[in-house]
DNA sequence: TTCATATGAGACATGAATGTCTCATCCTGG
DNA sequence: CCAGGATGAGACATTCATGTCTCATATGAA
């Protein structure tokens, strides 16, 4: 053995491997299993022992992304306060997962033909319900469908994550940029 | 020879091949050269005679995307009328290329490390200039940077193209959805 | 200490996509 | 009619990622 870090050969933490894989694939979607293994600090053989193959790894990442989304939805308490406040909380809570979501978003386009994980449908419905609540309360305009607002939120999250990742924007501006544009738009408000 | 369509063996039109490749790769980013050739109605050998390899094909598609973007920018006459009107014209003009742009957008993330085509920088600057003009005229709010508004426009275009392509939205709503959200946001306007 | 387990390193086979090549065929112009 | 050019079909080698395997080693528990 050439070099041994930490001197530990304990059982690998699958969650740690997933986090490392997510961090890598977030900014290099075509990374090989070899690169993923190196990024996680384990060998390719061990990576294969925990995840049968690249498909299994992506599926596990998808489950992780869904779980983080649902956690963010729970943490944002979408039913409390005004819809605007709920959207703001949601964007803030989902920010750490935005990069992973962007990766899964493009990866899902490769599954065209297969059925997508039902978890995404539930998430879509929860977010759509939030926008619908805002419309019913008179807070949001009604000429933009909840489905479109949901999809637009995804797109803005991806753009925001990309901007932060490429260094063109500061992480601290992430929430503000997205929420302000999504809710208020680019036009200047006369009143308020 | 098994079957001969049209009975024509004339020189292939490279532009037609590019269009076909764009149409295919737009909704199947991992299509092989074989599939691209079939989609274009030519053989893989001929495809290779016109484009040295997959890289060359993608580069050619990038040039096509840049050209279509610039054509849309020209057609939208960004200097005329209010900035809002210019944005509306721009979104309408760029709609046919939105799918291709989405493909190139994700494909560019694979070039990380290499320098990106300078054409994109010019396009970014023209769009940013439009938003800046709107800010200087007092039409747009100034707390959202032109760079972010430009990036957000890309994200919304991608989301809109994806929504239309997946059948979740009607093509006729494309321009309205994007422009209204980008400019007005989700909040209901009190006045106007 | 001794044994079971987990890991790292590397070899090996497999499959897919790619790139190159040849050859037969078909059109078009002379 | 004939020559040249362009194409389609297919064979072939190459490369790369993947998946599987073996073996040596280090760790932790009995």
Short mmCIF file of C-alpha atoms (C1' of nucleotides) in Angstrom, two decimals:
data_model
loop_
_atom_site.label_atom_id
_atom_site.label_comp_id
_atom_site.label_asym_id
_atom_site.label_seq_id
_atom_site.Cartn_x
_atom_site.Cartn_y
_atom_site.Cartn_z
CA UNK A 1 0.00 0.00 0.00
CA UNK A 2 1.41 3.32 -0.98
CA UNK A 3 -0.30 5.89 1.18
CA UNK A 4 -2.95 5.57 3.83
CA UNK A 5 -4.91 8.60 4.94
CA UNK A 6 -6.19 8.93 8.45
CA UNK A 7 -5.00 5.40 9.15
CA UNK A 8 -8.56 4.26 9.19
CA UNK A 9 -9.96 1.38 7.21
CA UNK A 10 -13.37 1.31 8.85
CA UNK A 11 -16.57 0.67 6.99
CA UNK A 12 -17.24 3.43 4.50
CA UNK A 13 -20.11 5.78 5.27
CA UNK A 14 -22.45 5.48 2.27
CA UNK A 15 -23.94 8.87 3.00
CA UNK A 16 -20.53 10.50 2.91
CA UNK A 17 -19.87 8.84 -0.43
CA UNK A 18 -23.17 10.16 -1.75
CA UNK A 19 -22.38 13.68 -0.61
CA UNK A 20 -18.99 13.57 -2.30
CA UNK A 21 -20.51 12.16 -5.48
CA UNK A 22 -23.14 14.88 -5.46
CA UNK A 23 -20.54 17.59 -4.97
CA UNK A 24 -18.50 16.25 -7.87
CA UNK A 25 -21.27 15.49 -10.31
CA UNK A 26 -22.83 18.85 -9.57
CA UNK A 27 -20.10 20.59 -11.52
CA UNK A 28 -18.96 17.71 -13.72
CA UNK A 29 -21.96 15.69 -14.79
CA UNK A 30 -19.90 13.24 -16.85
CA UNK A 31 -17.49 12.23 -14.12
CA UNK A 32 -16.54 8.56 -14.28
CA UNK A 33 -16.92 6.06 -11.49
CA UNK A 34 -13.17 6.33 -11.03
CA UNK A 35 -13.38 10.06 -10.45
CA UNK A 36 -16.33 9.68 -8.12
CA UNK A 37 -14.39 7.13 -6.10
CA UNK A 38 -11.37 9.41 -5.88
CA UNK A 39 -13.57 12.33 -4.86
CA UNK A 40 -15.07 10.21 -2.10
CA UNK A 41 -11.63 9.09 -1.00
CA UNK A 42 -12.30 5.40 -1.64
CA UNK A 43 -11.31 2.94 -4.32
CA UNK A 44 -13.42 2.12 -7.31
CA UNK A 45 -13.83 -1.42 -6.02
CA UNK A 46 -15.33 -0.22 -2.76
CA UNK A 47 -17.56 2.20 -4.60
CA UNK A 48 -18.89 -0.74 -6.58
CA UNK A 49 -19.42 -2.72 -3.40
CA UNK A 50 -21.79 -0.04 -2.12
CA UNK A 51 -23.48 0.92 -5.37
CA UNK A 52 -23.97 -1.80 -7.94
CA UNK A 53 -23.17 0.53 -10.82
CA UNK A 54 -23.49 4.01 -12.13
CA UNK A 55 -27.23 3.64 -12.48
CA UNK A 56 -27.58 2.64 -8.87
CA UNK A 57 -25.45 5.58 -7.84
CA UNK A 58 -27.57 8.03 -9.79
CA UNK A 59 -30.73 6.50 -8.36
CA UNK A 60 -29.32 6.88 -4.87
CA UNK A 61 -28.46 10.49 -5.64
CA UNK A 62 -31.99 10.99 -6.89
CA UNK A 63 -33.35 9.65 -3.64
CA UNK A 64 -31.03 11.94 -1.75
CA UNK A 65 -32.18 14.92 -3.79
CA UNK A 66 -35.82 14.04 -3.22
CA UNK A 67 -35.21 13.65 0.48
CA UNK A 68 -33.46 17.00 0.70
CA UNK A 69 -36.25 18.64 -1.26
CA UNK A 70 -38.87 17.23 1.03
CA UNK A 71 -36.86 18.27 4.05
CA UNK A 72 -36.68 21.78 2.66
CA UNK A 73 -40.41 21.77 1.99
CA UNK A 74 -41.05 20.70 5.56
CA UNK A 75 -38.63 23.22 7.00
CA UNK A 76 -40.20 26.04 4.98
CA UNK A 77 -43.65 25.45 6.55
CA UNK A 78 -45.46 26.32 3.34
CA UNK A 79 -48.81 26.64 5.09
CA UNK A 80 -47.76 29.38 7.47
CA UNK A 81 -47.86 33.09 6.85
CA UNK A 82 -48.27 34.66 3.44
CA UNK A 83 -47.41 32.73 0.31
CA UNK A 84 -44.61 35.20 -0.38
CA UNK A 85 -43.02 34.51 2.95
CA UNK A 86 -43.36 30.79 2.37
CA UNK A 87 -41.67 31.08 -1.04
CA UNK A 88 -38.85 33.02 0.54
CA UNK A 89 -38.36 30.38 3.21
CA UNK A 90 -38.52 27.64 0.61
CA UNK A 91 -35.82 29.15 -1.56
CA UNK A 92 -33.61 29.67 1.45
CA UNK A 93 -34.11 26.13 2.64
CA UNK A 94 -33.56 24.54 -0.74
CA UNK A 95 -30.43 26.49 -1.57
CA UNK A 96 -27.91 23.89 -0.30
CA UNK A 97 -29.51 21.30 -2.57
CA UNK A 98 -29.76 23.53 -5.63
CA UNK A 99 -26.60 22.20 -7.23
CA UNK A 100 -27.67 18.61 -6.81
CA UNK A 101 -31.11 19.44 -8.16
CA UNK A 102 -29.56 20.97 -11.23
CA UNK A 103 -27.61 17.82 -11.88
CA UNK A 104 -30.66 15.60 -11.41
CA UNK A 105 -32.73 17.94 -13.53
CA UNK A 106 -30.54 17.42 -16.58
CA UNK A 107 -29.95 13.77 -15.73
CA UNK A 108 -33.68 13.13 -15.76
CA UNK A 109 -33.81 14.15 -19.38
CA UNK A 110 -31.77 11.04 -20.14
CA UNK A 111 -34.45 8.86 -18.61
CA UNK A 112 -36.91 9.93 -21.25
CA UNK A 113 -38.99 6.90 -21.86
CA UNK A 114 -38.70 5.45 -18.41
CA UNK A 115 -41.03 6.53 -15.70
CA UNK A 116 -39.65 9.17 -13.39
CA UNK A 117 -39.50 8.74 -9.68
CA UNK A 118 -42.88 9.39 -8.12
CA UNK A 119 -41.20 11.51 -5.46
CA UNK A 120 -40.78 14.38 -7.91
CA UNK A 121 -44.49 14.41 -8.60
CA UNK A 122 -45.24 14.83 -4.93
CA UNK A 123 -42.75 17.68 -4.66
CA UNK A 124 -44.20 19.35 -7.74
CA UNK A 125 -47.63 19.14 -6.22
CA UNK A 126 -46.57 20.61 -2.91
CA UNK A 127 -44.93 23.57 -4.61
CA UNK A 128 -47.80 24.02 -7.00
CA UNK A 129 -50.18 24.00 -4.04
CA UNK A 130 -48.20 26.84 -2.51
CA UNK A 131 -48.56 28.98 -5.61
CA UNK A 132 -52.22 28.07 -5.84
CA UNK A 133 -52.71 29.18 -2.27
CA UNK A 134 -51.12 32.50 -3.14
CA UNK A 135 -53.48 32.89 -6.06
CA UNK A 136 -56.56 32.07 -4.03
CA UNK A 137 -55.58 34.57 -1.38
CA UNK A 138 -55.25 37.25 -4.04
CA UNK A 139 -51.55 37.55 -3.37
CA UNK A 140 -50.36 36.15 -6.71
CA UNK A 141 -51.57 36.91 -10.20
CA UNK A 142 -53.73 34.25 -11.77
CA UNK A 143 -52.62 34.44 -15.41
CA UNK A 144 -49.50 32.39 -14.65
CA UNK A 145 -50.36 28.79 -13.84
CA UNK A 146 -49.01 27.15 -10.69
CA UNK A 147 -47.36 24.53 -12.91
CA UNK A 148 -45.45 27.21 -14.78
CA UNK A 149 -44.46 29.03 -11.61
CA UNK A 150 -43.14 25.75 -10.24
CA UNK A 151 -41.15 25.04 -13.38
CA UNK A 152 -39.87 28.60 -13.41
CA UNK A 153 -38.72 28.21 -9.83
CA UNK A 154 -36.69 25.17 -10.86
CA UNK A 155 -35.14 27.09 -13.72
CA UNK A 156 -34.25 30.04 -11.52
CA UNK A 157 -32.77 27.73 -8.89
CA UNK A 158 -30.61 26.13 -11.55
CA UNK A 159 -29.54 29.51 -12.92
CA UNK A 160 -28.78 30.78 -9.45
CA UNK A 161 -26.76 27.71 -8.54
CA UNK A 162 -24.87 27.98 -11.80
CA UNK A 163 -24.15 31.64 -11.22
CA UNK A 164 -22.86 31.04 -7.71
CA UNK A 165 -20.82 28.05 -8.80
CA UNK A 166 -19.19 29.86 -11.69
CA UNK A 167 -18.26 32.70 -9.40
CA UNK A 168 -20.42 35.26 -11.20
CA UNK A 169 -22.57 35.75 -8.15
CA UNK A 170 -22.19 35.70 -4.40
CA UNK A 171 -23.82 32.91 -2.39
CA UNK A 172 -25.29 35.47 -0.04
CA UNK A 173 -27.32 36.93 -2.89
CA UNK A 174 -28.77 33.58 -3.92
CA UNK A 175 -32.02 33.76 -2.01
CA UNK A 176 -32.62 37.43 -2.70
CA UNK A 177 -31.98 37.19 -6.43
CA UNK A 178 -34.31 34.29 -6.95
CA UNK A 179 -37.12 35.34 -4.67
CA UNK A 180 -37.17 38.93 -5.83
CA UNK A 181 -37.23 38.00 -9.48
CA UNK A 182 -39.74 35.20 -9.06
CA UNK A 183 -42.14 37.28 -7.00
CA UNK A 184 -41.54 40.84 -8.08
CA UNK A 185 -40.10 40.55 -11.55
CA UNK A 186 -37.76 42.98 -13.21
CA UNK A 187 -40.18 45.88 -13.46
CA UNK A 188 -39.94 48.67 -10.98
CA UNK A 189 -42.88 48.96 -8.65
CA UNK A 190 -44.59 52.32 -8.67
CA UNK A 191 -46.08 52.06 -5.20
CA UNK A 192 -45.37 49.93 -2.14
CA UNK B 1 -28.32 -1.09 -51.87
CA UNK B 2 -31.46 -1.97 -49.99
CA UNK B 3 -33.70 1.05 -50.12
CA UNK B 4 -33.19 4.46 -51.64
CA UNK B 5 -35.36 7.36 -50.59
CA UNK B 6 -36.20 10.12 -53.02
CA UNK B 7 -33.80 8.62 -55.51
CA UNK B 8 -31.43 11.50 -54.87
CA UNK B 9 -27.76 11.10 -54.15
CA UNK B 10 -26.79 14.73 -54.46
CA UNK B 11 -24.39 16.44 -52.15
CA UNK B 12 -25.75 16.61 -48.62
CA UNK B 13 -26.82 19.99 -47.30
CA UNK B 14 -24.69 20.55 -44.18
CA UNK B 15 -27.21 23.01 -42.81
CA UNK B 16 -29.99 20.48 -43.09
CA UNK B 17 -27.85 17.98 -41.23
CA UNK B 18 -27.22 20.52 -38.49
CA UNK B 19 -30.91 21.27 -38.13
CA UNK B 20 -31.71 17.59 -37.85
CA UNK B 21 -28.94 17.07 -35.32
CA UNK B 22 -30.17 20.02 -33.30
CA UNK B 23 -33.72 18.71 -33.33
CA UNK B 24 -32.59 15.30 -32.14
CA UNK B 25 -30.04 16.37 -29.55
CA UNK B 26 -32.51 18.90 -28.19
CA UNK B 27 -34.57 16.11 -26.66
CA UNK B 28 -31.93 13.40 -26.44
CA UNK B 29 -28.62 14.94 -25.50
CA UNK B 30 -26.78 11.59 -25.50
CA UNK B 31 -27.73 10.53 -29.01
CA UNK B 32 -24.92 8.71 -30.80
CA UNK B 33 -23.44 9.69 -34.14
CA UNK B 34 -25.37 6.78 -35.59
CA UNK B 35 -28.65 8.18 -34.36
CA UNK B 36 -27.78 11.65 -35.55
CA UNK B 37 -27.00 10.29 -38.98
CA UNK B 38 -30.29 8.40 -39.12
CA UNK B 39 -32.17 11.49 -37.97
CA UNK B 40 -30.54 13.48 -40.76
CA UNK B 41 -31.34 10.77 -43.27
CA UNK B 42 -27.70 10.11 -44.16
CA UNK B 43 -25.21 7.41 -43.34
CA UNK B 44 -22.71 7.61 -40.54
CA UNK B 45 -19.91 7.65 -43.08
CA UNK B 46 -21.30 10.73 -44.77
CA UNK B 47 -21.88 12.38 -41.45
CA UNK B 48 -18.19 11.86 -40.69
CA UNK B 49 -17.25 13.27 -44.08
CA UNK B 50 -18.95 16.56 -43.20
CA UNK B 51 -18.08 16.75 -39.49
CA UNK B 52 -14.77 15.30 -38.40
CA UNK B 53 -16.24 13.90 -35.19
CA UNK B 54 -18.71 14.44 -32.45
CA UNK B 55 -16.73 17.37 -31.14
CA UNK B 56 -16.79 19.08 -34.49
CA UNK B 57 -20.53 18.48 -34.71
CA UNK B 58 -21.15 20.03 -31.32
CA UNK B 59 -18.95 22.98 -32.20
CA UNK B 60 -20.90 23.47 -35.39
CA UNK B 61 -24.12 23.32 -33.41
CA UNK B 62 -22.71 25.89 -31.04
CA UNK B 63 -21.96 28.18 -33.94
CA UNK B 64 -25.48 27.64 -35.21
CA UNK B 65 -26.91 28.47 -31.80
CA UNK B 66 -24.82 31.61 -31.56
CA UNK B 67 -25.85 32.67 -35.04
CA UNK B 68 -29.53 32.14 -34.24
CA UNK B 69 -29.16 34.06 -31.01
CA UNK B 70 -27.53 36.96 -32.77
CA UNK B 71 -30.19 36.89 -35.45
CA UNK B 72 -32.84 37.01 -32.75
CA UNK B 73 -31.05 39.89 -31.06
CA UNK B 74 -30.94 41.77 -34.34
CA UNK B 75 -34.56 41.03 -35.15
CA UNK B 76 -35.68 42.18 -31.71
CA UNK B 77 -34.20 45.66 -32.22
CA UNK B 78 -33.19 45.97 -28.59
CA UNK B 79 -32.57 49.71 -28.90
CA UNK B 80 -36.06 50.62 -29.99
CA UNK B 81 -39.00 51.41 -27.74
CA UNK B 82 -39.13 50.64 -24.07
CA UNK B 83 -36.90 47.98 -22.58
CA UNK B 84 -39.98 45.93 -21.74
CA UNK B 85 -41.09 45.89 -25.34
CA UNK B 86 -37.59 44.93 -26.41
CA UNK B 87 -37.53 42.05 -23.95
CA UNK B 88 -40.86 40.85 -25.26
CA UNK B 89 -39.63 40.95 -28.83
CA UNK B 90 -36.43 39.19 -27.84
CA UNK B 91 -38.21 36.30 -26.15
CA UNK B 92 -40.50 35.91 -29.12
CA UNK B 93 -37.62 35.96 -31.56
CA UNK B 94 -35.49 33.55 -29.62
CA UNK B 95 -38.22 31.00 -29.00
CA UNK B 96 -37.45 28.76 -32.01
CA UNK B 97 -33.88 28.41 -30.80
CA UNK B 98 -34.74 27.82 -27.14
CA UNK B 99 -34.46 24.05 -27.39
CA UNK B 100 -31.06 24.21 -29.03
CA UNK B 101 -29.91 26.74 -26.47
CA UNK B 102 -30.95 24.43 -23.69
CA UNK B 103 -28.87 21.64 -25.17
CA UNK B 104 -25.84 23.87 -25.61
CA UNK B 105 -26.31 25.29 -22.14
CA UNK B 106 -25.89 21.89 -20.51
CA UNK B 107 -23.27 20.83 -23.04
CA UNK B 108 -21.15 23.83 -22.16
CA UNK B 109 -20.83 22.56 -18.62
CA UNK B 110 -18.78 19.68 -20.05
CA UNK B 111 -16.28 22.12 -21.50
CA UNK B 112 -15.33 23.25 -18.02
CA UNK B 113 -11.67 24.01 -18.21
CA UNK B 114 -11.63 24.93 -21.86
CA UNK B 115 -12.41 28.44 -22.88
CA UNK B 116 -15.94 28.97 -24.06
CA UNK B 117 -16.76 30.43 -27.42
CA UNK B 118 -16.37 34.21 -27.38
CA UNK B 119 -19.70 34.51 -29.17
CA UNK B 120 -21.57 33.81 -25.97
CA UNK B 121 -19.81 36.66 -24.24
CA UNK B 122 -20.97 39.06 -26.90
CA UNK B 123 -24.53 37.80 -26.59
CA UNK B 124 -24.41 38.09 -22.83
CA UNK B 125 -23.23 41.65 -23.15
CA UNK B 126 -25.95 42.63 -25.58
CA UNK B 127 -28.65 41.24 -23.33
CA UNK B 128 -27.08 42.73 -20.23
CA UNK B 129 -26.97 46.08 -22.02
CA UNK B 130 -30.69 45.83 -22.63
CA UNK B 131 -31.42 45.30 -18.96
CA UNK B 132 -29.04 48.08 -18.05
CA UNK B 133 -30.86 50.39 -20.40
CA UNK B 134 -34.09 49.52 -18.65
CA UNK B 135 -32.52 50.32 -15.31
CA UNK B 136 -31.13 53.65 -16.45
CA UNK B 137 -34.50 54.68 -17.84
CA UNK B 138 -36.10 53.90 -14.49
CA UNK B 139 -38.13 51.14 -16.04
CA UNK B 140 -36.42 48.23 -14.25
CA UNK B 141 -35.48 47.90 -10.62
CA UNK B 142 -31.84 48.35 -9.83
CA UNK B 143 -31.36 45.82 -7.03
CA UNK B 144 -31.18 42.96 -9.54
CA UNK B 145 -27.99 43.09 -11.58
CA UNK B 146 -28.12 42.92 -15.38
CA UNK B 147 -25.91 39.83 -15.21
CA UNK B 148 -28.44 38.06 -13.00
CA UNK B 149 -31.38 39.13 -15.15
CA UNK B 150 -29.55 37.75 -18.18
CA UNK B 151 -28.83 34.46 -16.46
CA UNK B 152 -32.41 34.28 -15.22
CA UNK B 153 -33.65 34.82 -18.76
CA UNK B 154 -31.60 31.82 -19.88
CA UNK B 155 -33.03 29.71 -17.08
CA UNK B 156 -36.59 30.71 -17.87
CA UNK B 157 -36.05 30.04 -21.57
CA UNK B 158 -34.79 26.57 -20.72
CA UNK B 159 -37.70 25.92 -18.37
CA UNK B 160 -40.17 27.18 -20.93
CA UNK B 161 -38.69 25.08 -23.72
CA UNK B 162 -38.72 22.05 -21.45
CA UNK B 163 -42.33 22.66 -20.50
CA UNK B 164 -43.43 22.98 -24.10
CA UNK B 165 -41.41 19.97 -25.15
CA UNK B 166 -42.76 17.75 -22.40
CA UNK B 167 -46.28 18.73 -23.31
CA UNK B 168 -46.99 20.43 -20.00
CA UNK B 169 -47.44 23.78 -21.68
CA UNK B 170 -48.71 25.13 -24.99
CA UNK B 171 -46.25 26.70 -27.43
CA UNK B 172 -48.54 29.68 -27.79
CA UNK B 173 -48.04 30.50 -24.11
CA UNK B 174 -44.25 30.39 -24.32
CA UNK B 175 -43.60 34.07 -24.84
CA UNK B 176 -46.28 35.24 -22.44
CA UNK B 177 -45.21 32.95 -19.62
CA UNK B 178 -41.58 33.95 -19.78
CA UNK B 179 -41.97 37.66 -20.35
CA UNK B 180 -44.67 38.12 -17.76
CA UNK B 181 -42.73 36.27 -15.09
CA UNK B 182 -39.42 37.87 -15.94
CA UNK B 183 -40.79 41.39 -16.00
CA UNK B 184 -43.76 41.33 -13.68
CA UNK B 185 -43.07 38.47 -11.31
CA UNK B 186 -45.63 36.36 -9.54
CA UNK B 187 -47.00 39.09 -7.30
CA UNK B 188 -50.24 40.72 -8.19
CA UNK B 189 -49.93 44.35 -9.16
CA UNK B 190 -52.07 46.71 -7.17
CA UNK B 191 -52.20 49.45 -9.76
CA UNK B 192 -51.49 49.63 -13.48
"C1'" DT C 1 -2.46 -13.55 19.12
"C1'" DT C 2 -5.80 -15.01 15.80
"C1'" DC C 3 -9.59 -14.69 12.80
"C1'" DA C 4 -13.19 -12.41 10.19
"C1'" DT C 5 -14.15 -8.44 7.66
"C1'" DA C 6 -13.51 -4.51 4.81
"C1'" DT C 7 -10.69 -2.18 1.87
"C1'" DG C 8 -7.11 -0.91 -1.91
"C1'" DA C 9 -4.78 -2.08 -5.90
"C1'" DG C 10 -4.77 -3.97 -10.03
"C1'" DA C 11 -5.74 -7.32 -13.75
"C1'" DC C 12 -9.20 -8.80 -16.92
"C1'" DA C 13 -13.20 -9.13 -19.91
"C1'" DT C 14 -17.14 -6.75 -21.89
"C1'" DG C 15 -19.74 -3.49 -24.41
"C1'" DA C 16 -20.47 0.78 -26.63
"C1'" DA C 17 -19.18 4.65 -29.27
"C1'" DT C 18 -15.96 6.37 -32.16
"C1'" DG C 19 -12.92 6.98 -36.11
"C1'" DT C 20 -10.98 5.00 -40.38
"C1'" DC C 21 -11.07 2.28 -44.13
"C1'" DT C 22 -12.66 -0.20 -48.48
"C1'" DC C 23 -15.92 -1.26 -51.94
"C1'" DA C 24 -20.10 -1.22 -54.54
"C1'" DT C 25 -23.60 1.73 -56.23
"C1'" DC C 26 -25.79 5.68 -57.96
"C1'" DC C 27 -26.05 10.24 -59.89
"C1'" DT C 28 -24.30 14.00 -62.85
"C1'" DG C 29 -21.61 16.26 -66.26
"C1'" DG C 30 -18.91 15.88 -70.34
"C1'" DC D 1 -21.45 6.25 -73.49
"C1'" DC D 2 -17.97 7.22 -70.03
"C1'" DA D 3 -15.46 9.29 -66.23
"C1'" DG D 4 -15.65 11.56 -61.82
"C1'" DG D 5 -17.77 12.46 -57.57
"C1'" DA D 6 -20.64 11.50 -53.72
"C1'" DT D 7 -22.94 8.35 -51.08
"C1'" DG D 8 -24.39 3.92 -48.36
"C1'" DA D 9 -23.12 -0.20 -46.32
"C1'" DG D 10 -20.26 -2.54 -43.70
"C1'" DA D 11 -15.83 -4.27 -41.80
"C1'" DC D 12 -12.21 -3.13 -38.68
"C1'" DA D 13 -9.31 -1.24 -34.98
"C1'" DT D 14 -9.18 1.86 -31.07
"C1'" DT D 15 -10.49 3.94 -27.06
"C1'" DC D 16 -12.89 4.33 -22.82
"C1'" DA D 17 -16.05 3.38 -19.14
"C1'" DT D 18 -17.86 -0.25 -16.92
"C1'" DG D 19 -18.35 -4.47 -14.29
"C1'" DT D 20 -16.12 -8.53 -12.21
"C1'" DC D 21 -12.55 -10.82 -10.31
"C1'" DT D 22 -8.37 -12.01 -7.33
"C1'" DC D 23 -5.08 -11.05 -3.87
"C1'" DA D 24 -2.59 -8.61 -0.38
"C1'" DT D 25 -3.16 -5.73 3.56
"C1'" DA D 26 -4.95 -3.30 7.46
"C1'" DT D 27 -8.38 -3.01 11.04
"C1'" DG D 28 -11.18 -4.50 14.88
"C1'" DA D 29 -13.05 -8.10 17.76
"C1'" DA D 30 -12.71 -12.46 20.19
#
